[in-house]
Coordinates of C-alpha atoms in Angstrom, one line a residue:
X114 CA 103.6 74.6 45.6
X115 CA 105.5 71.5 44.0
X116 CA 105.6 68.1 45.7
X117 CA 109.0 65.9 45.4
X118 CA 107.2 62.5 44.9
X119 CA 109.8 60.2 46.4
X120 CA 109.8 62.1 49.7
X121 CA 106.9 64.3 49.8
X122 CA 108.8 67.4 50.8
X123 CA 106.2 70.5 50.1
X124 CA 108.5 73.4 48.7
X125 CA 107.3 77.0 48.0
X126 CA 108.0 78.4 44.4
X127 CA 109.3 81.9 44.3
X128 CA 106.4 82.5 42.0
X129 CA 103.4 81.6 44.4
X130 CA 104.8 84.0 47.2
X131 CA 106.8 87.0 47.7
X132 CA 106.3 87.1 51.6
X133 CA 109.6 86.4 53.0
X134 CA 108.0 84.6 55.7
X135 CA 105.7 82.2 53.8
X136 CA 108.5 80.9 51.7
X137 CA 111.0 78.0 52.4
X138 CA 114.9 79.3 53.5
X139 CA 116.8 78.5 51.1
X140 CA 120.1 79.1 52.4
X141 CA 119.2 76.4 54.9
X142 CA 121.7 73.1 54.3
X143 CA 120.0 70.7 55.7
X144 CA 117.1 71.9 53.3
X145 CA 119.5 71.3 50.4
X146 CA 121.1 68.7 51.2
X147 CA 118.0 66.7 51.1
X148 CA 117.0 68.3 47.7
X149 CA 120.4 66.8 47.2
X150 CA 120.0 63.6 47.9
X151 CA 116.7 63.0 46.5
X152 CA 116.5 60.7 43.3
X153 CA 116.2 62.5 40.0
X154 CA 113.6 60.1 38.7
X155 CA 111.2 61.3 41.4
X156 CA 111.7 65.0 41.8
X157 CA 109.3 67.5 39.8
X158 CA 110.7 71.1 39.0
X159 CA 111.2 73.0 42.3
X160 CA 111.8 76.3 41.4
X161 CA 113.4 78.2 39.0
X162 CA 115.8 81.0 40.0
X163 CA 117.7 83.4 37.6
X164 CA 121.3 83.2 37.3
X165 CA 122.5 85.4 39.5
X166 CA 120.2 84.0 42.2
X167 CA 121.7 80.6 41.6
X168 CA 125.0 81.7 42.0
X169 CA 123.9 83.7 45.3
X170 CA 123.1 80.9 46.8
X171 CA 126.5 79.2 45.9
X172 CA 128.2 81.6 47.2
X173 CA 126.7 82.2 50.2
X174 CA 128.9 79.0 51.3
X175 CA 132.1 79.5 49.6
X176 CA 131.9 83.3 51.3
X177 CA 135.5 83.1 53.1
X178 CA 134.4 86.3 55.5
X179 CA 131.6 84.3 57.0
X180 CA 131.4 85.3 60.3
X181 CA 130.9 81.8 61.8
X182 CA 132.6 79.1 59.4
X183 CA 130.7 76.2 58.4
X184 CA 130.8 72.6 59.1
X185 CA 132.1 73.4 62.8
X186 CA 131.9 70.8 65.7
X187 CA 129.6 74.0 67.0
X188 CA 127.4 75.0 64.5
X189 CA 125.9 72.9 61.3
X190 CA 123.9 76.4 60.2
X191 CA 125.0 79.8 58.7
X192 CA 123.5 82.5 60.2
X193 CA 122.5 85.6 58.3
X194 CA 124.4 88.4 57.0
X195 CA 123.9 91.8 55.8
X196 CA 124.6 90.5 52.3
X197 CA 122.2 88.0 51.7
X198 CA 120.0 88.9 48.3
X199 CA 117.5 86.6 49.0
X200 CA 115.3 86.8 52.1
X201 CA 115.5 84.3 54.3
X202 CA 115.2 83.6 58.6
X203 CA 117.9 82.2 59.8
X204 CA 116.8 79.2 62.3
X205 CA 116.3 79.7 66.1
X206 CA 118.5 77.4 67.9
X207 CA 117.6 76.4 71.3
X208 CA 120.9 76.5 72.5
X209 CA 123.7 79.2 72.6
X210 CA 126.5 78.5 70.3
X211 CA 129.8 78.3 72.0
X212 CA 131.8 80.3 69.9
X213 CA 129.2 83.5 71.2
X214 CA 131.6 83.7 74.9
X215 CA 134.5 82.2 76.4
X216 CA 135.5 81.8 79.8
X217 CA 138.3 83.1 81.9
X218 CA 138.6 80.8 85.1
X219 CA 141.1 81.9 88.2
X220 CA 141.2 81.2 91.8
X221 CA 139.5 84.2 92.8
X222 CA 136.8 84.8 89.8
X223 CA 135.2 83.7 86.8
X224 CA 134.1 86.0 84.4
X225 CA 133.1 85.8 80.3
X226 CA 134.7 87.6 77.5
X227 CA 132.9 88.5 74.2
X228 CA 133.9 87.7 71.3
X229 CA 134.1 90.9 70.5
X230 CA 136.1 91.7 73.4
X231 CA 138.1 89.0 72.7
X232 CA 139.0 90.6 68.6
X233 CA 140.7 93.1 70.2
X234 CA 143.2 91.4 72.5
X235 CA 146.6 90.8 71.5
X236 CA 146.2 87.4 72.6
X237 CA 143.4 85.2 73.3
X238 CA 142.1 85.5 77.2
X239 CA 142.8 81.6 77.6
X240 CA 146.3 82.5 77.8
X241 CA 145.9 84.4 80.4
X242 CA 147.3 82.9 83.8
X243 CA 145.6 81.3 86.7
X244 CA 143.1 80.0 84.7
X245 CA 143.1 76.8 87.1
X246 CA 139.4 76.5 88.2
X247 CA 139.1 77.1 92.0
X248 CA 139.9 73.8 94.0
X249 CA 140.8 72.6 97.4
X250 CA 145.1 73.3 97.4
X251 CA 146.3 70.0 97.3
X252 CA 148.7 69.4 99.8
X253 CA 149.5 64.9 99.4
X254 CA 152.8 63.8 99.0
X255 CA 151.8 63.6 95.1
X256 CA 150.5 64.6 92.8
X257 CA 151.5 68.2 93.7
X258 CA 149.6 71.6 93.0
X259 CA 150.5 72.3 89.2
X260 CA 151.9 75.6 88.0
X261 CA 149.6 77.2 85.0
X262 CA 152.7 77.3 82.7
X263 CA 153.0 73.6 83.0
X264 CA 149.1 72.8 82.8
X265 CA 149.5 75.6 79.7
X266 CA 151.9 73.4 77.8
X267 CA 149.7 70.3 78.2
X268 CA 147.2 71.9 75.9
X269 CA 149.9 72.1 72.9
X270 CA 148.7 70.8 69.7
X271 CA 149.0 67.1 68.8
X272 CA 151.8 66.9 66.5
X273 CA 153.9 64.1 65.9
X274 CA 156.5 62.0 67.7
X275 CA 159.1 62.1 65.2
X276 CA 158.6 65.2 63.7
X277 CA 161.9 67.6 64.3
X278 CA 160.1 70.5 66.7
X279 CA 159.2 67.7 69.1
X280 CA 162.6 65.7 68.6
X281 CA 163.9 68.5 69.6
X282 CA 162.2 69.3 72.6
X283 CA 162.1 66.1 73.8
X284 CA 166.1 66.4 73.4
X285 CA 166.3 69.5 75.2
X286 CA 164.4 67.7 77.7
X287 CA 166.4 64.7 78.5
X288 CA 169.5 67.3 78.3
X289 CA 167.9 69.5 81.1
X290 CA 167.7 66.0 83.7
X291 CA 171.4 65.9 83.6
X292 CA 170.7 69.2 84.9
X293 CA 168.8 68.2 87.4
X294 CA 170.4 65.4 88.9
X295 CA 173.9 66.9 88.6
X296 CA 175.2 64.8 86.2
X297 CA 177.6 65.7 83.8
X298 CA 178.9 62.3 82.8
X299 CA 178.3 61.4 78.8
X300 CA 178.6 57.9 79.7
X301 CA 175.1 58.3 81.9
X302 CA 171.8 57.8 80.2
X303 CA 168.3 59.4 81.0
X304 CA 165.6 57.7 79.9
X305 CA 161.8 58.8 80.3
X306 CA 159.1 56.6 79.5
X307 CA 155.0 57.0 79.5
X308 CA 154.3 55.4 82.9
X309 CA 154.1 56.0 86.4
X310 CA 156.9 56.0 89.0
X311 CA 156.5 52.4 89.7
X312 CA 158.1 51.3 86.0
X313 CA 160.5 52.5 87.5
X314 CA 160.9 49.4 89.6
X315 CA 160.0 47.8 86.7
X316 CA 162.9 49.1 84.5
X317 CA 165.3 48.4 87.8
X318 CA 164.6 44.4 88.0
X319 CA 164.6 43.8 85.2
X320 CA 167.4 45.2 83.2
X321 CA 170.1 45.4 86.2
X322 CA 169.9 41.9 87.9
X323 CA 169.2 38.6 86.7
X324 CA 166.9 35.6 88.3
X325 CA 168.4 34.3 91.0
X326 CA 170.9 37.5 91.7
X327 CA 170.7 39.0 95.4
X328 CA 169.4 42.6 96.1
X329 CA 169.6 44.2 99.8
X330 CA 166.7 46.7 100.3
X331 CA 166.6 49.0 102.6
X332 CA 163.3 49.4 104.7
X333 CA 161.9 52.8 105.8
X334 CA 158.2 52.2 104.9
X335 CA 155.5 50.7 102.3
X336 CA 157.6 51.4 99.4
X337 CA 160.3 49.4 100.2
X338 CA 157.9 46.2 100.4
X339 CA 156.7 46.8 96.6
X340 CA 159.8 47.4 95.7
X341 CA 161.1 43.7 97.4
X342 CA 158.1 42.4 95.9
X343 CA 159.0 43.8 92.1
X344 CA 162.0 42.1 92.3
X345 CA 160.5 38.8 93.1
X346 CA 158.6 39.1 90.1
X347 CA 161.7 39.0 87.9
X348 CA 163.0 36.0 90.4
X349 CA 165.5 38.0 92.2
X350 CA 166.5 37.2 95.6
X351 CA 165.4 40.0 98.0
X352 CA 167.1 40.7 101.9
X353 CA 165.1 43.6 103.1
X354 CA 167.1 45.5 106.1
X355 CA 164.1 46.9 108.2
X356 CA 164.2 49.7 110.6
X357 CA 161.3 50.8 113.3
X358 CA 158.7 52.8 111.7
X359 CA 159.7 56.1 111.8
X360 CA 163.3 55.4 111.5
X361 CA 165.9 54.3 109.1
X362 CA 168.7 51.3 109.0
X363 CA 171.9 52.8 110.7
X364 CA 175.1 52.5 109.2
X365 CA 176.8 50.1 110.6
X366 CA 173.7 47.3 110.2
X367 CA 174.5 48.1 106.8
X368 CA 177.6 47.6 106.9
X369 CA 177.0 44.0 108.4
X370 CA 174.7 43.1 105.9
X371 CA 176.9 43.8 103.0
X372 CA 179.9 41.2 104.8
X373 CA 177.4 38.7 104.7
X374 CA 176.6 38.4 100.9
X375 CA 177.6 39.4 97.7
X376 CA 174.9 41.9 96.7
X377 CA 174.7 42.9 93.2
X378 CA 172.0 45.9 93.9
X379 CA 171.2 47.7 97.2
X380 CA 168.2 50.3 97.4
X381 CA 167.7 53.5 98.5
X382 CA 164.2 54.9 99.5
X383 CA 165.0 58.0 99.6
X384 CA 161.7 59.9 100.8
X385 CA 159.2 57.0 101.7
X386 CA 156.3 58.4 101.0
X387 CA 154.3 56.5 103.7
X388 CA 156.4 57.6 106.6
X389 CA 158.0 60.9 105.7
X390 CA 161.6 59.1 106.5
X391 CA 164.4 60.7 104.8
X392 CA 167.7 58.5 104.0
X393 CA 170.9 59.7 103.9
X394 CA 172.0 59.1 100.4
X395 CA 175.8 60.3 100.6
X396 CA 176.9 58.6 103.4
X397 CA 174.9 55.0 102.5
X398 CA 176.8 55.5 99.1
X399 CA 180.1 55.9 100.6
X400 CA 179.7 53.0 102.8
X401 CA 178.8 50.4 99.9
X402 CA 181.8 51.6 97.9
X403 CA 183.7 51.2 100.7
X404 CA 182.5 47.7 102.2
X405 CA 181.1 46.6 98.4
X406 CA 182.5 48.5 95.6
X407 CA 181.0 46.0 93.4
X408 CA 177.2 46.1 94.4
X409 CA 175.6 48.8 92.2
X410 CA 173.7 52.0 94.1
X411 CA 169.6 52.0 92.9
X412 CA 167.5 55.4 94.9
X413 CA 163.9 55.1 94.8
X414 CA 163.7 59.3 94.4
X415 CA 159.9 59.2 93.5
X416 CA 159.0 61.3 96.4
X417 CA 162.7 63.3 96.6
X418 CA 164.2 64.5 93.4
X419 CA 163.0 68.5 92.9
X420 CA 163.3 68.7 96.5
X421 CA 166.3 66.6 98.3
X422 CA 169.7 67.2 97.0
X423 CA 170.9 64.5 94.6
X424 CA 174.6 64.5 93.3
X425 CA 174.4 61.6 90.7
X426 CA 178.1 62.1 89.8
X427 CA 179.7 62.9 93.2
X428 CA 177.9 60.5 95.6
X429 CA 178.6 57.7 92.6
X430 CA 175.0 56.7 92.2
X431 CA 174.2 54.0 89.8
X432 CA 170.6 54.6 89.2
X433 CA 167.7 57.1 90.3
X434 CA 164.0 56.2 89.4
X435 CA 161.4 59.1 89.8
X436 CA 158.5 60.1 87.9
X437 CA 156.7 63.8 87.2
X438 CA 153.8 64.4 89.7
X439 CA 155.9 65.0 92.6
X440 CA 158.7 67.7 93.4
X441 CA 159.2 67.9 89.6
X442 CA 155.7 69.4 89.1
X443 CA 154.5 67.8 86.2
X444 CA 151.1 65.8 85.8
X445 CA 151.7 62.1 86.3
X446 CA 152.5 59.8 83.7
X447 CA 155.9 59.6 82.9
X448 CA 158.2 57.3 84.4
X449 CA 162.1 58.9 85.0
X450 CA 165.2 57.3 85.2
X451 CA 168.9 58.4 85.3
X452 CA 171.2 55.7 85.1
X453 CA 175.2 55.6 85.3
X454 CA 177.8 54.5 82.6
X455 CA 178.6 51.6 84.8
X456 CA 175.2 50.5 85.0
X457 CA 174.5 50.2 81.3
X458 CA 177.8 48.4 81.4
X459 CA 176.0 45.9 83.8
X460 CA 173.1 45.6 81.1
X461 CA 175.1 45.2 78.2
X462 CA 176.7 42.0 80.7
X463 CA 173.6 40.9 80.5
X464 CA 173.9 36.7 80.6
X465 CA 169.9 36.3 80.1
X466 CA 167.8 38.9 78.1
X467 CA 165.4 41.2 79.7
X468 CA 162.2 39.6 81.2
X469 CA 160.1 42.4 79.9
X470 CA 159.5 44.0 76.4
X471 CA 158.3 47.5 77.4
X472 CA 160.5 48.2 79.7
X473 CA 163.0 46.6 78.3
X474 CA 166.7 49.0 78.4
X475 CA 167.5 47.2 74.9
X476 CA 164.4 48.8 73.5
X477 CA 164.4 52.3 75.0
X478 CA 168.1 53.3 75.2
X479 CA 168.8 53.9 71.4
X480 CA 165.5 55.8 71.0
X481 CA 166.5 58.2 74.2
X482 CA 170.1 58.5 72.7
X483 CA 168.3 59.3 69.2
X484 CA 166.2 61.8 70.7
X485 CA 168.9 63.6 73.1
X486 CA 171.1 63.7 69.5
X487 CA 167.8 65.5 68.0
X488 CA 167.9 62.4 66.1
X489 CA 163.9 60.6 65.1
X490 CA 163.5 57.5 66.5
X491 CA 160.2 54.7 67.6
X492 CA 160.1 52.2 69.5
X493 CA 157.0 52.9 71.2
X494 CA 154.5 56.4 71.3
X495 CA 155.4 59.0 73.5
X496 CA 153.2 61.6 75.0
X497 CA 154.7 65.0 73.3
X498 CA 151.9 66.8 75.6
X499 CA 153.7 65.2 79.4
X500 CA 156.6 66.1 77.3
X501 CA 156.0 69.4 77.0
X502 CA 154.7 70.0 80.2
X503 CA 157.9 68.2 81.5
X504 CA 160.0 70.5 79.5
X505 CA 158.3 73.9 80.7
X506 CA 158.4 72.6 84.2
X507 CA 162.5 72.0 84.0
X508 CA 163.1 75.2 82.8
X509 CA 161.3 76.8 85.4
X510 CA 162.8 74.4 87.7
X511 CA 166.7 75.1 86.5
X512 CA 165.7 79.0 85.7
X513 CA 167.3 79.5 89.6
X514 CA 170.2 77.5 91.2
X515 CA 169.3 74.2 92.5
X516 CA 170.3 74.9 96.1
X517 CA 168.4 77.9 96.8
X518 CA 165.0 75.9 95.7
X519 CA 166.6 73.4 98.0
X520 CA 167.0 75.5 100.6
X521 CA 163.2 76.7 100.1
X522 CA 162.1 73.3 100.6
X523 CA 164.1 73.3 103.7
X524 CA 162.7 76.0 105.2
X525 CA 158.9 75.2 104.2
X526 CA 159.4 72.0 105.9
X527 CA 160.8 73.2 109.1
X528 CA 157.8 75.8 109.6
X529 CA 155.2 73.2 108.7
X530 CA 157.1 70.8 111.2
X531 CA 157.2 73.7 113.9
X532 CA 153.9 74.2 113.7
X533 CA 152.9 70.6 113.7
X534 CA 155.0 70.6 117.4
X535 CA 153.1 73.6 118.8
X536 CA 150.0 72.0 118.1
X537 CA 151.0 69.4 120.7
X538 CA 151.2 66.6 117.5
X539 CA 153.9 64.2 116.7
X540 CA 155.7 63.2 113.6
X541 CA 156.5 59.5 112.5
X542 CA 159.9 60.7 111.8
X543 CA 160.9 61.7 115.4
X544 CA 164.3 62.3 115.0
X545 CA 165.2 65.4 112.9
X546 CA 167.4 64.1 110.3
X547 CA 164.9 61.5 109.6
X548 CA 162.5 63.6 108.5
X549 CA 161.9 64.8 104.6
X550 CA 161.9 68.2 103.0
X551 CA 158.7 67.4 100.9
X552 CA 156.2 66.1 102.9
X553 CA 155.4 65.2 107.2
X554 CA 153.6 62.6 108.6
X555 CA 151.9 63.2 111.2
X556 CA 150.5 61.6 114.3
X557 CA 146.5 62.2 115.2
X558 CA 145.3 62.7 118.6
X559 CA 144.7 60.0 120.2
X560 CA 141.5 58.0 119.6
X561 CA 141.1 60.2 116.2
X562 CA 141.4 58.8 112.9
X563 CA 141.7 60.2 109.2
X564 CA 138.2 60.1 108.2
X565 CA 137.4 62.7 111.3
X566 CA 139.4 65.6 110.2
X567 CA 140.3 64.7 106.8
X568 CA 136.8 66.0 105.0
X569 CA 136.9 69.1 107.9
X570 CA 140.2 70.5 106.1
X571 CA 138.5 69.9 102.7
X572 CA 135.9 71.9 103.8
X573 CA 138.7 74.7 104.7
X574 CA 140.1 74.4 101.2
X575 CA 142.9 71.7 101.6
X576 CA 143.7 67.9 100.9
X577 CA 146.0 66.1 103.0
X578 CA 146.1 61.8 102.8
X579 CA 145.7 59.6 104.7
X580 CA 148.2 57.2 106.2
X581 CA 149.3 54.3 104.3
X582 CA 151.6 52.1 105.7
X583 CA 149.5 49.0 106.9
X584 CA 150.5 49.0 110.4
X585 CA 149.7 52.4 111.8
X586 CA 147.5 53.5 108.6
X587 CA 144.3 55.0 110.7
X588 CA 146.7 56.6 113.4
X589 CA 148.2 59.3 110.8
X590 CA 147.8 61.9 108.2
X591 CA 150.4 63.3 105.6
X592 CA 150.6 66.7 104.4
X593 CA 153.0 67.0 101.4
X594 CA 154.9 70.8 100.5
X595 CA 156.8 70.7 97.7
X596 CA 156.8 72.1 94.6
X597 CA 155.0 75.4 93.6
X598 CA 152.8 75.2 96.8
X599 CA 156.7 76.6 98.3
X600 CA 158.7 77.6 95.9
X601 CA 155.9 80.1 94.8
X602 CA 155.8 83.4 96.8
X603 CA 152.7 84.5 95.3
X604 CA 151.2 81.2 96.7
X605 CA 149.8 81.0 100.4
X606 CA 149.0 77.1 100.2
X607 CA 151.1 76.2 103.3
X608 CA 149.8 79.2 105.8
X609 CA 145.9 78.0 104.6
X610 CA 147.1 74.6 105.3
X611 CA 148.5 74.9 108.4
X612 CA 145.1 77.6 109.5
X613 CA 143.2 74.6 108.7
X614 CA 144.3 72.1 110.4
X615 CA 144.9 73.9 113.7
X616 CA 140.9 75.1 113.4
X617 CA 140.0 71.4 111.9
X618 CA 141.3 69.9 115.0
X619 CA 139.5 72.1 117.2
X620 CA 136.5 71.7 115.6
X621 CA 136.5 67.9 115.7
X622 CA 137.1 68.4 119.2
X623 CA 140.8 68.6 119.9
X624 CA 142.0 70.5 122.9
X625 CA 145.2 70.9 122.3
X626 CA 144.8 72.9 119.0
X627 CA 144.5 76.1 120.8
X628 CA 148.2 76.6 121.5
X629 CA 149.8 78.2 118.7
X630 CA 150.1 77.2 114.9

């Protein structure tokens, strides 16, 4: 036995003992790494090993067909192989190593796959689909249920911002939202931009009006208020034309308000998220270029585009804000915006600069007409993951024409709204044009509130929300379908829903649930 005298670690000599269990592993690293590290000064002779031992244990960690790599985040020990020349017992860890299983998660099961198993897959079982780990379907007006393609594509690989196979892809990308809002118009300029849908308001205020400008806003529920109260921010003068909850300004108050000032913006909400109210876009847009060609045409689509029809070009829209967790199906955090040629116009008019430096149009337009020419460009970071996820959710989103997935929302929402009618309920959008393809609100019983029946249907396996707009926001509920939850036939989200809330409201002691959903 020989003693290191600086730190008094006892090692067994080879020579003392040929029992493989009464001398030190030497293949150990943390052993030899403290053999290492001690001083030379201090350390007697530990042992003495014959060439081709020494080398053994050298190559013992240079072996390239170890079967579990060293210096791993999940293992900081080599385990034993057939190999080995010199004796040794490989240490007992307490805890499994997770490169021994992996796990295979769907809605219906979870089940593990070997590693050995796994060696003789094509592909790796992670790749599999519906690996989404069992959840309550949500069913809000957003964020939607996500498709496992798009989650998939979150999961890519960092790699950078301005490296070509993301410039690329983030081109294709901005190339495939002319797609989607039907505009064909070189002069019009996408631009999306780590955020959520509200820098969309942002970008509005403060890069298409000027302090002291006027704005007419249109008022169908919450949203409208924040938006009024975004442009305030920036010192623009706000008019908000309010309608009854439930409803949506008629035509020809519109009309009258436009005589009375020179607007430069007026805004659109068109799905207000806290009311289900749907606005009629084309005929709103007509009217303004009729009345006031000169005031520009902003839609608050947050809650619509991948669901309503938008025709950027034909309707002569100046500017549509939305953002990914909605209709688009995409995790939140990007902010998108499709602007027209004669907006940028307005911008480049510009007689103050932007108050804002992040969302600032002077900053972000030539890096999004970079990108869309595949060109690098910074200004600020991206997130190539939401951008990939964004980019796999277009395609599947452009993969079939845009009015049959229209039409699909259509007819989603007309059997959720039937049903919602033969349960004896009411919707806040009474009058059927009023009401949105993508989501219903929907009218408790009387003297029943959200926090009755809201934890009953998660119980059954869905999420609705609550109300939110302040006056009536404990009378209602909203259920939102869009997205994969319709435009998936494998998917039964909306029959569960609709189960569960005719046998939640029964439960929680509703009569009039028993008539047919």
């Amino acid at each position: 036995m020989w003693i290191n005298a600086s730190s008094g670690l006892k090692v067994a000599s080879n020579k003392t003992s040929t029992s493989p269990t009464s001398s030190i592993n030497l293949a150990a690293p943390q052993i030899l790494r403290r053999l290492l590290r001690t001083p030379r000064r201090g350390l007697s002779p530990i042992v003495k090993l014959a060439p081709r031992d020494r080398l053994s244990l050298i190559s013992r960690h240079l072996n390239t067909n170890a079967h579990v790599p060293l210096n791993t985040p999940f293992s900081i020990e080599r385990d034993s192989s057939p190999n080995d020349d010199l004796d040794w017992t490989p240490i007992q860890k307490a805890t499994q190593n997770p490169l021994q299983q992996q796990q295979t998660r769907s809605f219906s099961e979870t089940r593990e796959v070997s590693l050995g198993e796994e060696g003789k897959r094509d592909k790796p079982a992670a790749i599999k689909m519906s690996n989404q780990a069992p959840h309550p379907a949500l069913l809000i007006p957003g964020p939607i249920e996500f498709d496992d393609e798009v989650l998939q594509a979150m999961s890519h690989y960092s790699e950078s911002h301005v490296g070509m196979p993301f410039v690329n892809l983030f081109g294709d990308t901005l190339s495939m939202l002319r797609k989607l809002f039907q505009t064909t118009d070189p002069k019009s300029q996408p631009f999306v931009i780590s955020g959520s849908g509200t820098l969309g308001w942002d970008q509005v205020a403060a890069n298409m009006v000027e302090p002291g400008d006027e704005v007419l806003v249109l008022h169908t529920g919450y949203f409208a208020d924040s938006f009024a109260d975004c442009f305030e921010a920036y010192g623009v003068k706000v008019t908000q034309l309010k309608a009854p909850i439930g409803d949506r300004p008629q035509q020809d108050e519109v009309e009258k308000a436009l005589k009375e000032k020179n607007y430069k913006l007026i805004t659109i909400t068109h799905t207000d998220t806290s009311t289900g109210v749907l606005s009629e876009i084309e005929g709103i847009t007509k009217l303004v270029q009729r009345v006031s060609p000169d005031t520009h045409i902003v839609v608050d689509g947050v809650c619509s585009v991948g669901c309503e029809e938008i025709r950027f070009d034909d309707w002569g829209i100046d500017c549509v804000i939305t953002a990914s967790q909605k209709a688009i199906g995409c995790p939140a955090g990007l902010s998108i915006v499709m602007t027209s040629g004669r907006a940028i116009e307005r911008f480049k008019a510009r007689k103050t600069p932007p108050a804002t430096y992040f969302a600032s149009w002077k900053n972000w337009m030539p890096i999004m007409q970079n990108y869309e020419a595949k060109k690098p460009s910074y200004f600020a970071t991206p997130s190539p993951q939401l951008i990939h996820a964004l980019h796999t959710s277009l395609s599947q989103i452009l993969s079939k024409p845009l009015e049959e997935r229209f039409k699909i929302h259509r007819e989603a929402s007309q059997k959720v709204k039937k049903a919602i009618a033969d349960l004896g309920l009411k919707q806040l959008a009474s009058k059927p044009e009023n009401q949105a393809n993508g989501m219903t609100a929907i009218y408790l019983p009387e003297g029943m509130t959200p926090p009755e029946i809201l934890p009953t249907l998660m119980k059954k396996g869905v999420i609705f929300a609550g109300g939110l707009h302040k006056e009536i926001a404990t009378k209602y509920v909203r259920f939102g379908h869009m997205g994969v939850s319709v435009t998936d036939p494998k998917r039964d989200d909306i029959d569960r829903a609709l189960k569960a809330l005719k046998d939640g409201l029964t439960e929680v002691g509703y009569k009039g649930a028993n008539g047919g959903a």
